[in-house]
mmCIF file with all atom_site columns, C-alpha atoms in Angstrom:
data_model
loop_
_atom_site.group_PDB
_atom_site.id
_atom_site.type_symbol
_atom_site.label_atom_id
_atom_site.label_alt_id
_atom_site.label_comp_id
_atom_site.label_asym_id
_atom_site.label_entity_id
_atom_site.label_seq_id
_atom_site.pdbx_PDB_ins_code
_atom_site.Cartn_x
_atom_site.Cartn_y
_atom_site.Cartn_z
_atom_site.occupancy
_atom_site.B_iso_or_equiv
_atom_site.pdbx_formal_charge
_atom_site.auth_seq_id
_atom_site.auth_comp_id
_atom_site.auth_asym_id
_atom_site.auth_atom_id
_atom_site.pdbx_PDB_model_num
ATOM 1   C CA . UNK Y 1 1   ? -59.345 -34.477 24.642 1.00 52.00 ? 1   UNK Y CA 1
ATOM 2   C CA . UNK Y 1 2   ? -60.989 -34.886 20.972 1.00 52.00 ? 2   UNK Y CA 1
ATOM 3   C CA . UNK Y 1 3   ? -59.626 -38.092 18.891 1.00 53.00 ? 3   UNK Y CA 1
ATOM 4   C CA . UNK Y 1 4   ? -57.644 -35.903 16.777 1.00 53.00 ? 4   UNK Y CA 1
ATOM 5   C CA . UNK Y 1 5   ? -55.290 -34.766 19.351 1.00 49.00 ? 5   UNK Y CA 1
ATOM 6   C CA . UNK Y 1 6   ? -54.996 -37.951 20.989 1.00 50.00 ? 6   UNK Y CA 1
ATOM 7   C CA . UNK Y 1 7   ? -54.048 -39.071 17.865 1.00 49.00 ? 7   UNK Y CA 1
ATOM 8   C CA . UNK Y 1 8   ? -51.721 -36.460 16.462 1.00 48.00 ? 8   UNK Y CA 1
ATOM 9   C CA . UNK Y 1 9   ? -50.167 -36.555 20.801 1.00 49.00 ? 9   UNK Y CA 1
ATOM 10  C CA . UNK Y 1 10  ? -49.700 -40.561 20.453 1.00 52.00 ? 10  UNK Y CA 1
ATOM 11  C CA . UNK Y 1 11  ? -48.286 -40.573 17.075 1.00 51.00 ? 11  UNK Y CA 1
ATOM 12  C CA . UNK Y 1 12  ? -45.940 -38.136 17.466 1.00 50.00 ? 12  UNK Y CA 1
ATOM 13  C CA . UNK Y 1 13  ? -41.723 -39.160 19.241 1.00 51.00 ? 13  UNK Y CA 1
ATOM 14  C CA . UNK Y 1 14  ? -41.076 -37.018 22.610 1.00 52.00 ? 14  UNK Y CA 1
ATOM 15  C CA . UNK Y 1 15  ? -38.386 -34.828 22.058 1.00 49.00 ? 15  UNK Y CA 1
ATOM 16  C CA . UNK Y 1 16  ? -37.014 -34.292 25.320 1.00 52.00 ? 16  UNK Y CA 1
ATOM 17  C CA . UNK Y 1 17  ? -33.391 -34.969 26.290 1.00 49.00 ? 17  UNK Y CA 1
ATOM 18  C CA . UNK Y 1 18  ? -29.314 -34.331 25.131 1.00 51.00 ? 18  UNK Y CA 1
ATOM 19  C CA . UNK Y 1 19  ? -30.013 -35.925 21.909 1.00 52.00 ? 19  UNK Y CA 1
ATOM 20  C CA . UNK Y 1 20  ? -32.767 -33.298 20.710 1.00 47.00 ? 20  UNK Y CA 1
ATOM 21  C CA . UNK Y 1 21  ? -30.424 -30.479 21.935 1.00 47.00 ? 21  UNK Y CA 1
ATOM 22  C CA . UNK Y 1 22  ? -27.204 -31.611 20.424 1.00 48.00 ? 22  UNK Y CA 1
ATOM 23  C CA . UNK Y 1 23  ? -29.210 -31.590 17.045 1.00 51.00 ? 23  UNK Y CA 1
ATOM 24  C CA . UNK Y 1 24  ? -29.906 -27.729 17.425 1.00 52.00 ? 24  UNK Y CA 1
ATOM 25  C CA . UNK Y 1 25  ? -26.714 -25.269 16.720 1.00 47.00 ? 25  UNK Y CA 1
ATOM 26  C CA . UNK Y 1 26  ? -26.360 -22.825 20.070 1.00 48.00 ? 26  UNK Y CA 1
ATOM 27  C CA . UNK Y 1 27  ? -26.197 -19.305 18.667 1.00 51.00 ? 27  UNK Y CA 1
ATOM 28  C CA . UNK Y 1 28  ? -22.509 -17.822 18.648 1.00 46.00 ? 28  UNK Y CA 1
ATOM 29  C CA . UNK Y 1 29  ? -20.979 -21.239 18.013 1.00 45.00 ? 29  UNK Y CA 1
ATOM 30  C CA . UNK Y 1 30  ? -17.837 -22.046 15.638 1.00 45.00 ? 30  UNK Y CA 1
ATOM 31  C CA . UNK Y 1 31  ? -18.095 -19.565 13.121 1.00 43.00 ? 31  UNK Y CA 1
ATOM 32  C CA . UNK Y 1 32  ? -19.090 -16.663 15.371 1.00 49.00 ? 32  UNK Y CA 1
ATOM 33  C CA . UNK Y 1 33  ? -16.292 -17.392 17.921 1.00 52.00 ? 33  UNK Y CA 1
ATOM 34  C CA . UNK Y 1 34  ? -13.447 -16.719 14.997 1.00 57.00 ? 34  UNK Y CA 1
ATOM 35  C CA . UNK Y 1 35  ? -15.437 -13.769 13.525 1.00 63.00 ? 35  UNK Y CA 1
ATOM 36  C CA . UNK Y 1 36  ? -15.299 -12.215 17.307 1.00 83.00 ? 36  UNK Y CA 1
ATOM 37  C CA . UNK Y 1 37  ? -11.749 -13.553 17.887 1.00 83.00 ? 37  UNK Y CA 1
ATOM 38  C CA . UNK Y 1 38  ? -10.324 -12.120 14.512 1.00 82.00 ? 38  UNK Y CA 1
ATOM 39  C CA . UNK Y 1 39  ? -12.487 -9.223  15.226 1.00 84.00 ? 39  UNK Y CA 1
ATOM 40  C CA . UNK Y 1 40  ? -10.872 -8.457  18.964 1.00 88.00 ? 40  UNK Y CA 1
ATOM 41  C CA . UNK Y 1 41  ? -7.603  -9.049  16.731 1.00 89.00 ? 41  UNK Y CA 1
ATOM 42  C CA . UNK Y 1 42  ? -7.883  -6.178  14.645 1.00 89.00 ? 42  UNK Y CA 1
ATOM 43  C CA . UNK Y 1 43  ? -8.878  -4.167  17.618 1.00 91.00 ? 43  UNK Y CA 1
ATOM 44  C CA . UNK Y 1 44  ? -5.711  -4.554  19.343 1.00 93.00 ? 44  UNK Y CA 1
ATOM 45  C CA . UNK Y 1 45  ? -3.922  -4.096  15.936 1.00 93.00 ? 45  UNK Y CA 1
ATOM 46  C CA . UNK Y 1 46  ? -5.422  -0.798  15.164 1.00 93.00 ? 46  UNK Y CA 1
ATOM 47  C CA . UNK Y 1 47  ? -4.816  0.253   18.632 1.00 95.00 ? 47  UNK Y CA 1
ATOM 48  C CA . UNK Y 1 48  ? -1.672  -0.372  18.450 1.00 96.00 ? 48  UNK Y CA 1
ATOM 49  C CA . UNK Y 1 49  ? -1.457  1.591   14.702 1.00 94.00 ? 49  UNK Y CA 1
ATOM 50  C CA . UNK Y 1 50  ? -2.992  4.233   16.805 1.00 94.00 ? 50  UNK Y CA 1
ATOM 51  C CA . UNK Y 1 51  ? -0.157  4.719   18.741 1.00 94.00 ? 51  UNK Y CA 1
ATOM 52  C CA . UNK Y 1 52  ? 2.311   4.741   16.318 1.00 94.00 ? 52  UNK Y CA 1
ATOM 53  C CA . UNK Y 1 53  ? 0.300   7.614   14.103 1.00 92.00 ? 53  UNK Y CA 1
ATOM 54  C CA . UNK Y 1 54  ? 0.080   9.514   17.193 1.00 91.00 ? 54  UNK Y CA 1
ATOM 55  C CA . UNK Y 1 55  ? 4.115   9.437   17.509 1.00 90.00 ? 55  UNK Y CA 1
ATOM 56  C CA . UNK Y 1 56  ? 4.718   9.825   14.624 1.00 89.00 ? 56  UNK Y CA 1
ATOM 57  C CA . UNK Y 1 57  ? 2.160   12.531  14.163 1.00 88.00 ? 57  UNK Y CA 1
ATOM 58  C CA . UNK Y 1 58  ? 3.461   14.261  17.109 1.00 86.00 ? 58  UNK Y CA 1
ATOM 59  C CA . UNK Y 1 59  ? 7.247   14.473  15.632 1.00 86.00 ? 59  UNK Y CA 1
ATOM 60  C CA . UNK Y 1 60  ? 5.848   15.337  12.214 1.00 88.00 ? 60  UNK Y CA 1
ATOM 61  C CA . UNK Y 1 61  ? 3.568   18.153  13.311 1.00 82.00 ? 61  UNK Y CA 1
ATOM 62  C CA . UNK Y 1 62  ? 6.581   20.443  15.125 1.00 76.00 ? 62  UNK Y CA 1
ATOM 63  C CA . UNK Y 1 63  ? 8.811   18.945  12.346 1.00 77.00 ? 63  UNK Y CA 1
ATOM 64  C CA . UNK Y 1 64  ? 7.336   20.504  9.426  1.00 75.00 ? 64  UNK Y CA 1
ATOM 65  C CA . UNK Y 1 65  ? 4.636   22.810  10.613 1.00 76.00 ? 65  UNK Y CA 1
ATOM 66  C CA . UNK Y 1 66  ? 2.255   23.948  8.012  1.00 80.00 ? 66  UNK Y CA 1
ATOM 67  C CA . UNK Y 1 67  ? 2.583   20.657  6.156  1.00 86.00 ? 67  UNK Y CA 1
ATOM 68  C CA . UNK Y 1 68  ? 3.079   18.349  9.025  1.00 86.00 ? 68  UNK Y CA 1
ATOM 69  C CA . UNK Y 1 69  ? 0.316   19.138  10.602 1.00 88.00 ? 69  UNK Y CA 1
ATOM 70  C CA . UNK Y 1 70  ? -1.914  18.593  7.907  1.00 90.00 ? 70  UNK Y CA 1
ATOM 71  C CA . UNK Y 1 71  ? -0.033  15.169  7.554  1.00 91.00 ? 71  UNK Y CA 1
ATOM 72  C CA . UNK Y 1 72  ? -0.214  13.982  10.657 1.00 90.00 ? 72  UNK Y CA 1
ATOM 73  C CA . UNK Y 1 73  ? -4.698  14.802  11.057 1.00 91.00 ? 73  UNK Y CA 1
ATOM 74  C CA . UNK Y 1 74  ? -5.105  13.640  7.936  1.00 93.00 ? 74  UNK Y CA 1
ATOM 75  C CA . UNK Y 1 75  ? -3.219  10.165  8.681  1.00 92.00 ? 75  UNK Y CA 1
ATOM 76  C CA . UNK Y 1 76  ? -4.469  9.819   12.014 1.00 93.00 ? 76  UNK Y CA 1
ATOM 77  C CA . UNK Y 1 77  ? -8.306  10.542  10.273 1.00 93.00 ? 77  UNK Y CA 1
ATOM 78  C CA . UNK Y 1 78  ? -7.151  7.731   7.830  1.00 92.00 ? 78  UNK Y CA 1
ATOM 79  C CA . UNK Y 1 79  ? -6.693  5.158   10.169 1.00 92.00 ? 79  UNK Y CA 1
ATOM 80  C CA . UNK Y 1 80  ? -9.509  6.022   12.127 1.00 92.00 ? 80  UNK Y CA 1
ATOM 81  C CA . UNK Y 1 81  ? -12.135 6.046   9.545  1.00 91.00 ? 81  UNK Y CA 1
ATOM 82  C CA . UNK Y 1 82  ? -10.418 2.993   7.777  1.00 90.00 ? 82  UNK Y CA 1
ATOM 83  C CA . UNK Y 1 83  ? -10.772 1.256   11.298 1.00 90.00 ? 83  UNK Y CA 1
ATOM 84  C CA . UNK Y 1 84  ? -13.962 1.853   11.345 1.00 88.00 ? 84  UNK Y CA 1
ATOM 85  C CA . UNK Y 1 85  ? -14.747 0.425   7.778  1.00 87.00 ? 85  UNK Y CA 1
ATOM 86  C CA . UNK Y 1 86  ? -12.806 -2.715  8.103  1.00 87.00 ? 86  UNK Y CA 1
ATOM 87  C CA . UNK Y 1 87  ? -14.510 -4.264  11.115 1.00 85.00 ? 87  UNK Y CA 1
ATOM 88  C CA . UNK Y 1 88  ? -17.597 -2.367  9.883  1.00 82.00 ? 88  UNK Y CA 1
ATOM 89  C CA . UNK Y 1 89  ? -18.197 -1.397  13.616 1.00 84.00 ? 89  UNK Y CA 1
ATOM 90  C CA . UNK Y 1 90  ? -17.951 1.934   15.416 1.00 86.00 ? 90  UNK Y CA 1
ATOM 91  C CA . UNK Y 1 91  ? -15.171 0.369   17.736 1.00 87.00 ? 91  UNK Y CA 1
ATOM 92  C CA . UNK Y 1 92  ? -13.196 -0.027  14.884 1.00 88.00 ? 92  UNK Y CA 1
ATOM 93  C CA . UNK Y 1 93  ? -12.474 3.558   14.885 1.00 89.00 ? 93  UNK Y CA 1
ATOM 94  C CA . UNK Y 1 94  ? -12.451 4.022   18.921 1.00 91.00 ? 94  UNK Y CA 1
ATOM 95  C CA . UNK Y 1 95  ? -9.520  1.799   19.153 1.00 93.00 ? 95  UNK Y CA 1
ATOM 96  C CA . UNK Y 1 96  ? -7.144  3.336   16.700 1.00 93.00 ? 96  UNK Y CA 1
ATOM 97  C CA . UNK Y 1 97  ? -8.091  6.939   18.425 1.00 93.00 ? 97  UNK Y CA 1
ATOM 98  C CA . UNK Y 1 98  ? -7.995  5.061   22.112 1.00 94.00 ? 98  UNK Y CA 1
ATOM 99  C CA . UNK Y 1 99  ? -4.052  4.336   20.883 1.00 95.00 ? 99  UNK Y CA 1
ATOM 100 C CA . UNK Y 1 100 ? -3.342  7.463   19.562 1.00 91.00 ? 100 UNK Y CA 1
ATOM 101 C CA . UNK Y 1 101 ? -4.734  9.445   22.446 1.00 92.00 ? 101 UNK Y CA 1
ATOM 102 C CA . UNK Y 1 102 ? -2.455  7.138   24.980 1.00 93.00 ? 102 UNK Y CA 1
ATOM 103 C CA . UNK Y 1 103 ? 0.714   7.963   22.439 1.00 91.00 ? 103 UNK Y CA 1
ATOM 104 C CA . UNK Y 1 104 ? 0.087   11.429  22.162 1.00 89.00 ? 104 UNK Y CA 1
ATOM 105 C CA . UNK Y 1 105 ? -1.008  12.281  26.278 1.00 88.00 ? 105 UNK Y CA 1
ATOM 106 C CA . UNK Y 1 106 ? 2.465   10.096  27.149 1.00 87.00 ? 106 UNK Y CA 1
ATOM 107 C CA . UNK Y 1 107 ? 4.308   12.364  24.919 1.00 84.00 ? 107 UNK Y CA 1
ATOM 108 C CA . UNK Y 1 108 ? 2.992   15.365  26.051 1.00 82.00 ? 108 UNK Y CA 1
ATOM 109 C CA . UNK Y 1 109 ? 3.564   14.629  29.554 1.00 78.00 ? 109 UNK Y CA 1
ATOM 110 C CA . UNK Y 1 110 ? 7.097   16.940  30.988 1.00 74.00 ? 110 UNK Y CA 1
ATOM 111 C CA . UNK Y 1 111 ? 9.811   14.496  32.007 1.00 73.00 ? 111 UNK Y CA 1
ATOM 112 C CA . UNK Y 1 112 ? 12.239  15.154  35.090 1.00 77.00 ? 112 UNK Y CA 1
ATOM 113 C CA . UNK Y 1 113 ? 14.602  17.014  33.107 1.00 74.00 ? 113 UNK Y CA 1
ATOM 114 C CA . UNK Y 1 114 ? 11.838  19.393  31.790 1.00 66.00 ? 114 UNK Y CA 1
ATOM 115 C CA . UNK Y 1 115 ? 12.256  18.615  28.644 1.00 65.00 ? 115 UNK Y CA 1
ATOM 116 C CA . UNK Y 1 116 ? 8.703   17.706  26.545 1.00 68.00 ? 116 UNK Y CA 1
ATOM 117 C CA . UNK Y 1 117 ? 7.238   17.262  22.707 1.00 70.00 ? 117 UNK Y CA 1
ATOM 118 C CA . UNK Y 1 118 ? 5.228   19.460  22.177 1.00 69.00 ? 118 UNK Y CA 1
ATOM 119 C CA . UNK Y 1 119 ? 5.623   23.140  22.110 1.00 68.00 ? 119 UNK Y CA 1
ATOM 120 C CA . UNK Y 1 120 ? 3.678   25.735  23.320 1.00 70.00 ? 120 UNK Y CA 1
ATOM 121 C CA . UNK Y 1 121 ? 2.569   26.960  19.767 1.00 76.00 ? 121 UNK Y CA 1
ATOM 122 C CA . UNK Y 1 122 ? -0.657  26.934  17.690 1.00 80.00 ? 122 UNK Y CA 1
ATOM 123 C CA . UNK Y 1 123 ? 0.521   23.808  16.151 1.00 79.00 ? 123 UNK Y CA 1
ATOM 124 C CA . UNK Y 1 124 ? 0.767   21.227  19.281 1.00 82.00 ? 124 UNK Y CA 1
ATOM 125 C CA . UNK Y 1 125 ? -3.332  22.736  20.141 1.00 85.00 ? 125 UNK Y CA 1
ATOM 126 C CA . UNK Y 1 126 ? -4.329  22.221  16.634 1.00 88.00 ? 126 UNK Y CA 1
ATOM 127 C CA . UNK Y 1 127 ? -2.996  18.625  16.217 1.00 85.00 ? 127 UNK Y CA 1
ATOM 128 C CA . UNK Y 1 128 ? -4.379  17.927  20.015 1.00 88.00 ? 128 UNK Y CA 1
ATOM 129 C CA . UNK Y 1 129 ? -7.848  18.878  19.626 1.00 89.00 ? 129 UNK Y CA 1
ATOM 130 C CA . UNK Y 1 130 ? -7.916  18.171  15.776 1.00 90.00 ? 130 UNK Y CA 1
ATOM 131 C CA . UNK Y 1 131 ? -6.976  14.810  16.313 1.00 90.00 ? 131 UNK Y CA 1
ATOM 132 C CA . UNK Y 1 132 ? -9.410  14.119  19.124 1.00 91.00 ? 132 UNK Y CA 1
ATOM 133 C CA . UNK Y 1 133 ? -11.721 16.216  16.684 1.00 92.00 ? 133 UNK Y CA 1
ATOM 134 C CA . UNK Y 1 134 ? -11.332 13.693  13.820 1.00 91.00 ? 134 UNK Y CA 1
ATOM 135 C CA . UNK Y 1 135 ? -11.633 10.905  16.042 1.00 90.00 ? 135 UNK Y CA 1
ATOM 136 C CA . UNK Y 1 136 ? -15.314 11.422  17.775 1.00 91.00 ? 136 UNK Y CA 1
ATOM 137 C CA . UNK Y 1 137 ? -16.109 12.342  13.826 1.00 89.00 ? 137 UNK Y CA 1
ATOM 138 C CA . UNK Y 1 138 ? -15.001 9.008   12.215 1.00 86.00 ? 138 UNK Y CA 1
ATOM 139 C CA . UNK Y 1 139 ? -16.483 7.084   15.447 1.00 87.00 ? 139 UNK Y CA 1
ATOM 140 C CA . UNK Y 1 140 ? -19.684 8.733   14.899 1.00 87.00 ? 140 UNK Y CA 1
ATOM 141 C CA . UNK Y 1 141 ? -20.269 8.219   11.162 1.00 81.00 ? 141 UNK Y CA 1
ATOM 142 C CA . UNK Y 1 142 ? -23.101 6.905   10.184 1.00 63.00 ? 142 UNK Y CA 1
ATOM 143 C CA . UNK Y 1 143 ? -22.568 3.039   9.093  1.00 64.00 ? 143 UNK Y CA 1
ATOM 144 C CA . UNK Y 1 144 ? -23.992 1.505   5.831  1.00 63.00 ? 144 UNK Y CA 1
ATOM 145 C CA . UNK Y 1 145 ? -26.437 -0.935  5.275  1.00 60.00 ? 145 UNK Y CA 1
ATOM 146 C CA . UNK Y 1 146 ? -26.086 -4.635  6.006  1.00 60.00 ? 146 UNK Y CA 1
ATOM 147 C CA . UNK Y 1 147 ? -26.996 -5.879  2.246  1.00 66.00 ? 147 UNK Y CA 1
ATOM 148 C CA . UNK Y 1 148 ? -30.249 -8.424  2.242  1.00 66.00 ? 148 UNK Y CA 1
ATOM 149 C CA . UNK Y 1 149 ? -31.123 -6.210  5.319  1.00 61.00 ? 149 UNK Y CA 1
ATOM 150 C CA . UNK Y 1 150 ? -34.992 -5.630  7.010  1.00 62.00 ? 150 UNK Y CA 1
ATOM 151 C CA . UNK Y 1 151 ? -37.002 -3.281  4.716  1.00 61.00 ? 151 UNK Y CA 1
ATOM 152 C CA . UNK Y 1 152 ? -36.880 0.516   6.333  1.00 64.00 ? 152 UNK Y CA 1
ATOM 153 C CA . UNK Y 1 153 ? -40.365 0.941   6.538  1.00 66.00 ? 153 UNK Y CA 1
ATOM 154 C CA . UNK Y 1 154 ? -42.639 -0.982  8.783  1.00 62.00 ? 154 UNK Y CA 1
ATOM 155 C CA . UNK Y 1 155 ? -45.656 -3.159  8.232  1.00 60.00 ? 155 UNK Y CA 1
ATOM 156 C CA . UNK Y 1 156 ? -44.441 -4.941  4.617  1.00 54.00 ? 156 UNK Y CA 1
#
């Protein structure tokens, strides 16, 4: 060992122990638990406006036929792509459509009686695989940029 080292080595406090880890933050503390809880939050509250659009959408599209179904996609692709940018995540827009899907595959399901929702008609298809349709397109949307982000091109 050269004098220098020695030196700078004798000089310097050891670091080891609880009271040089307690100084360091963990990553994901305070701050980070209440942006995940009030993120899981909203979650659960789109999903749950998910399956309100979709029963509402489903009485709305048979209801009023030209109009209502037009209504009903282009609330349900409201709420999905506004899901989406309000938690700025592309589960924001899975869990409204996760909702609606559960509303709308419970309604279409025939009860004892034989009665059901939906009809048989061009309608009920349309708002079925429109909906579902809308949904994979607001989930997939491409999401901005994080402002103050990483330059796009490499090597700066």
């Amino acid at each position: 060992m050269s004098t220098r080292s020695r030196a700078s080595s004798a000089g310097a406090p050891k670091s080891s122990g609880p009271a040089s880890a307690a100084a360091v933050a963990p990553p994901g503390g305070g701050l980070a638990q209440s942006a995940d809880a009030g993120r899981i939050a909203a979650y659960v509250l789109f999903f749950a406006l998910g399956a309100v659009i979709g029963a509402a959408g489903a009485l709305v599209q048979g209801g009023w036929f030209p109009g209502g179904l037009l209504l009903a996609l282009l609330g349900a692709a409201g709420l999905f792509y506004g899901g989406s940018r309000v938690t700025g995540t592309r589960a924001g827009a899975v869990a409204p459509a996760a909702g609606w899907l559960v509303a709308v595959m419970l309604l279409t399901a025939t009860r004892p009686e034989g009665d059901f929702l939906f009809g048989a008609g061009v309608g009920s298809y349309v708002f079925l695989l429109g909906g579902m349709a809308v949904a994979v397109m607001c989930a997939t949307l491409g999401q901005r940029p994080q402002p103050g982000g990483p330059a796009a091109r490499l090597g700066k």
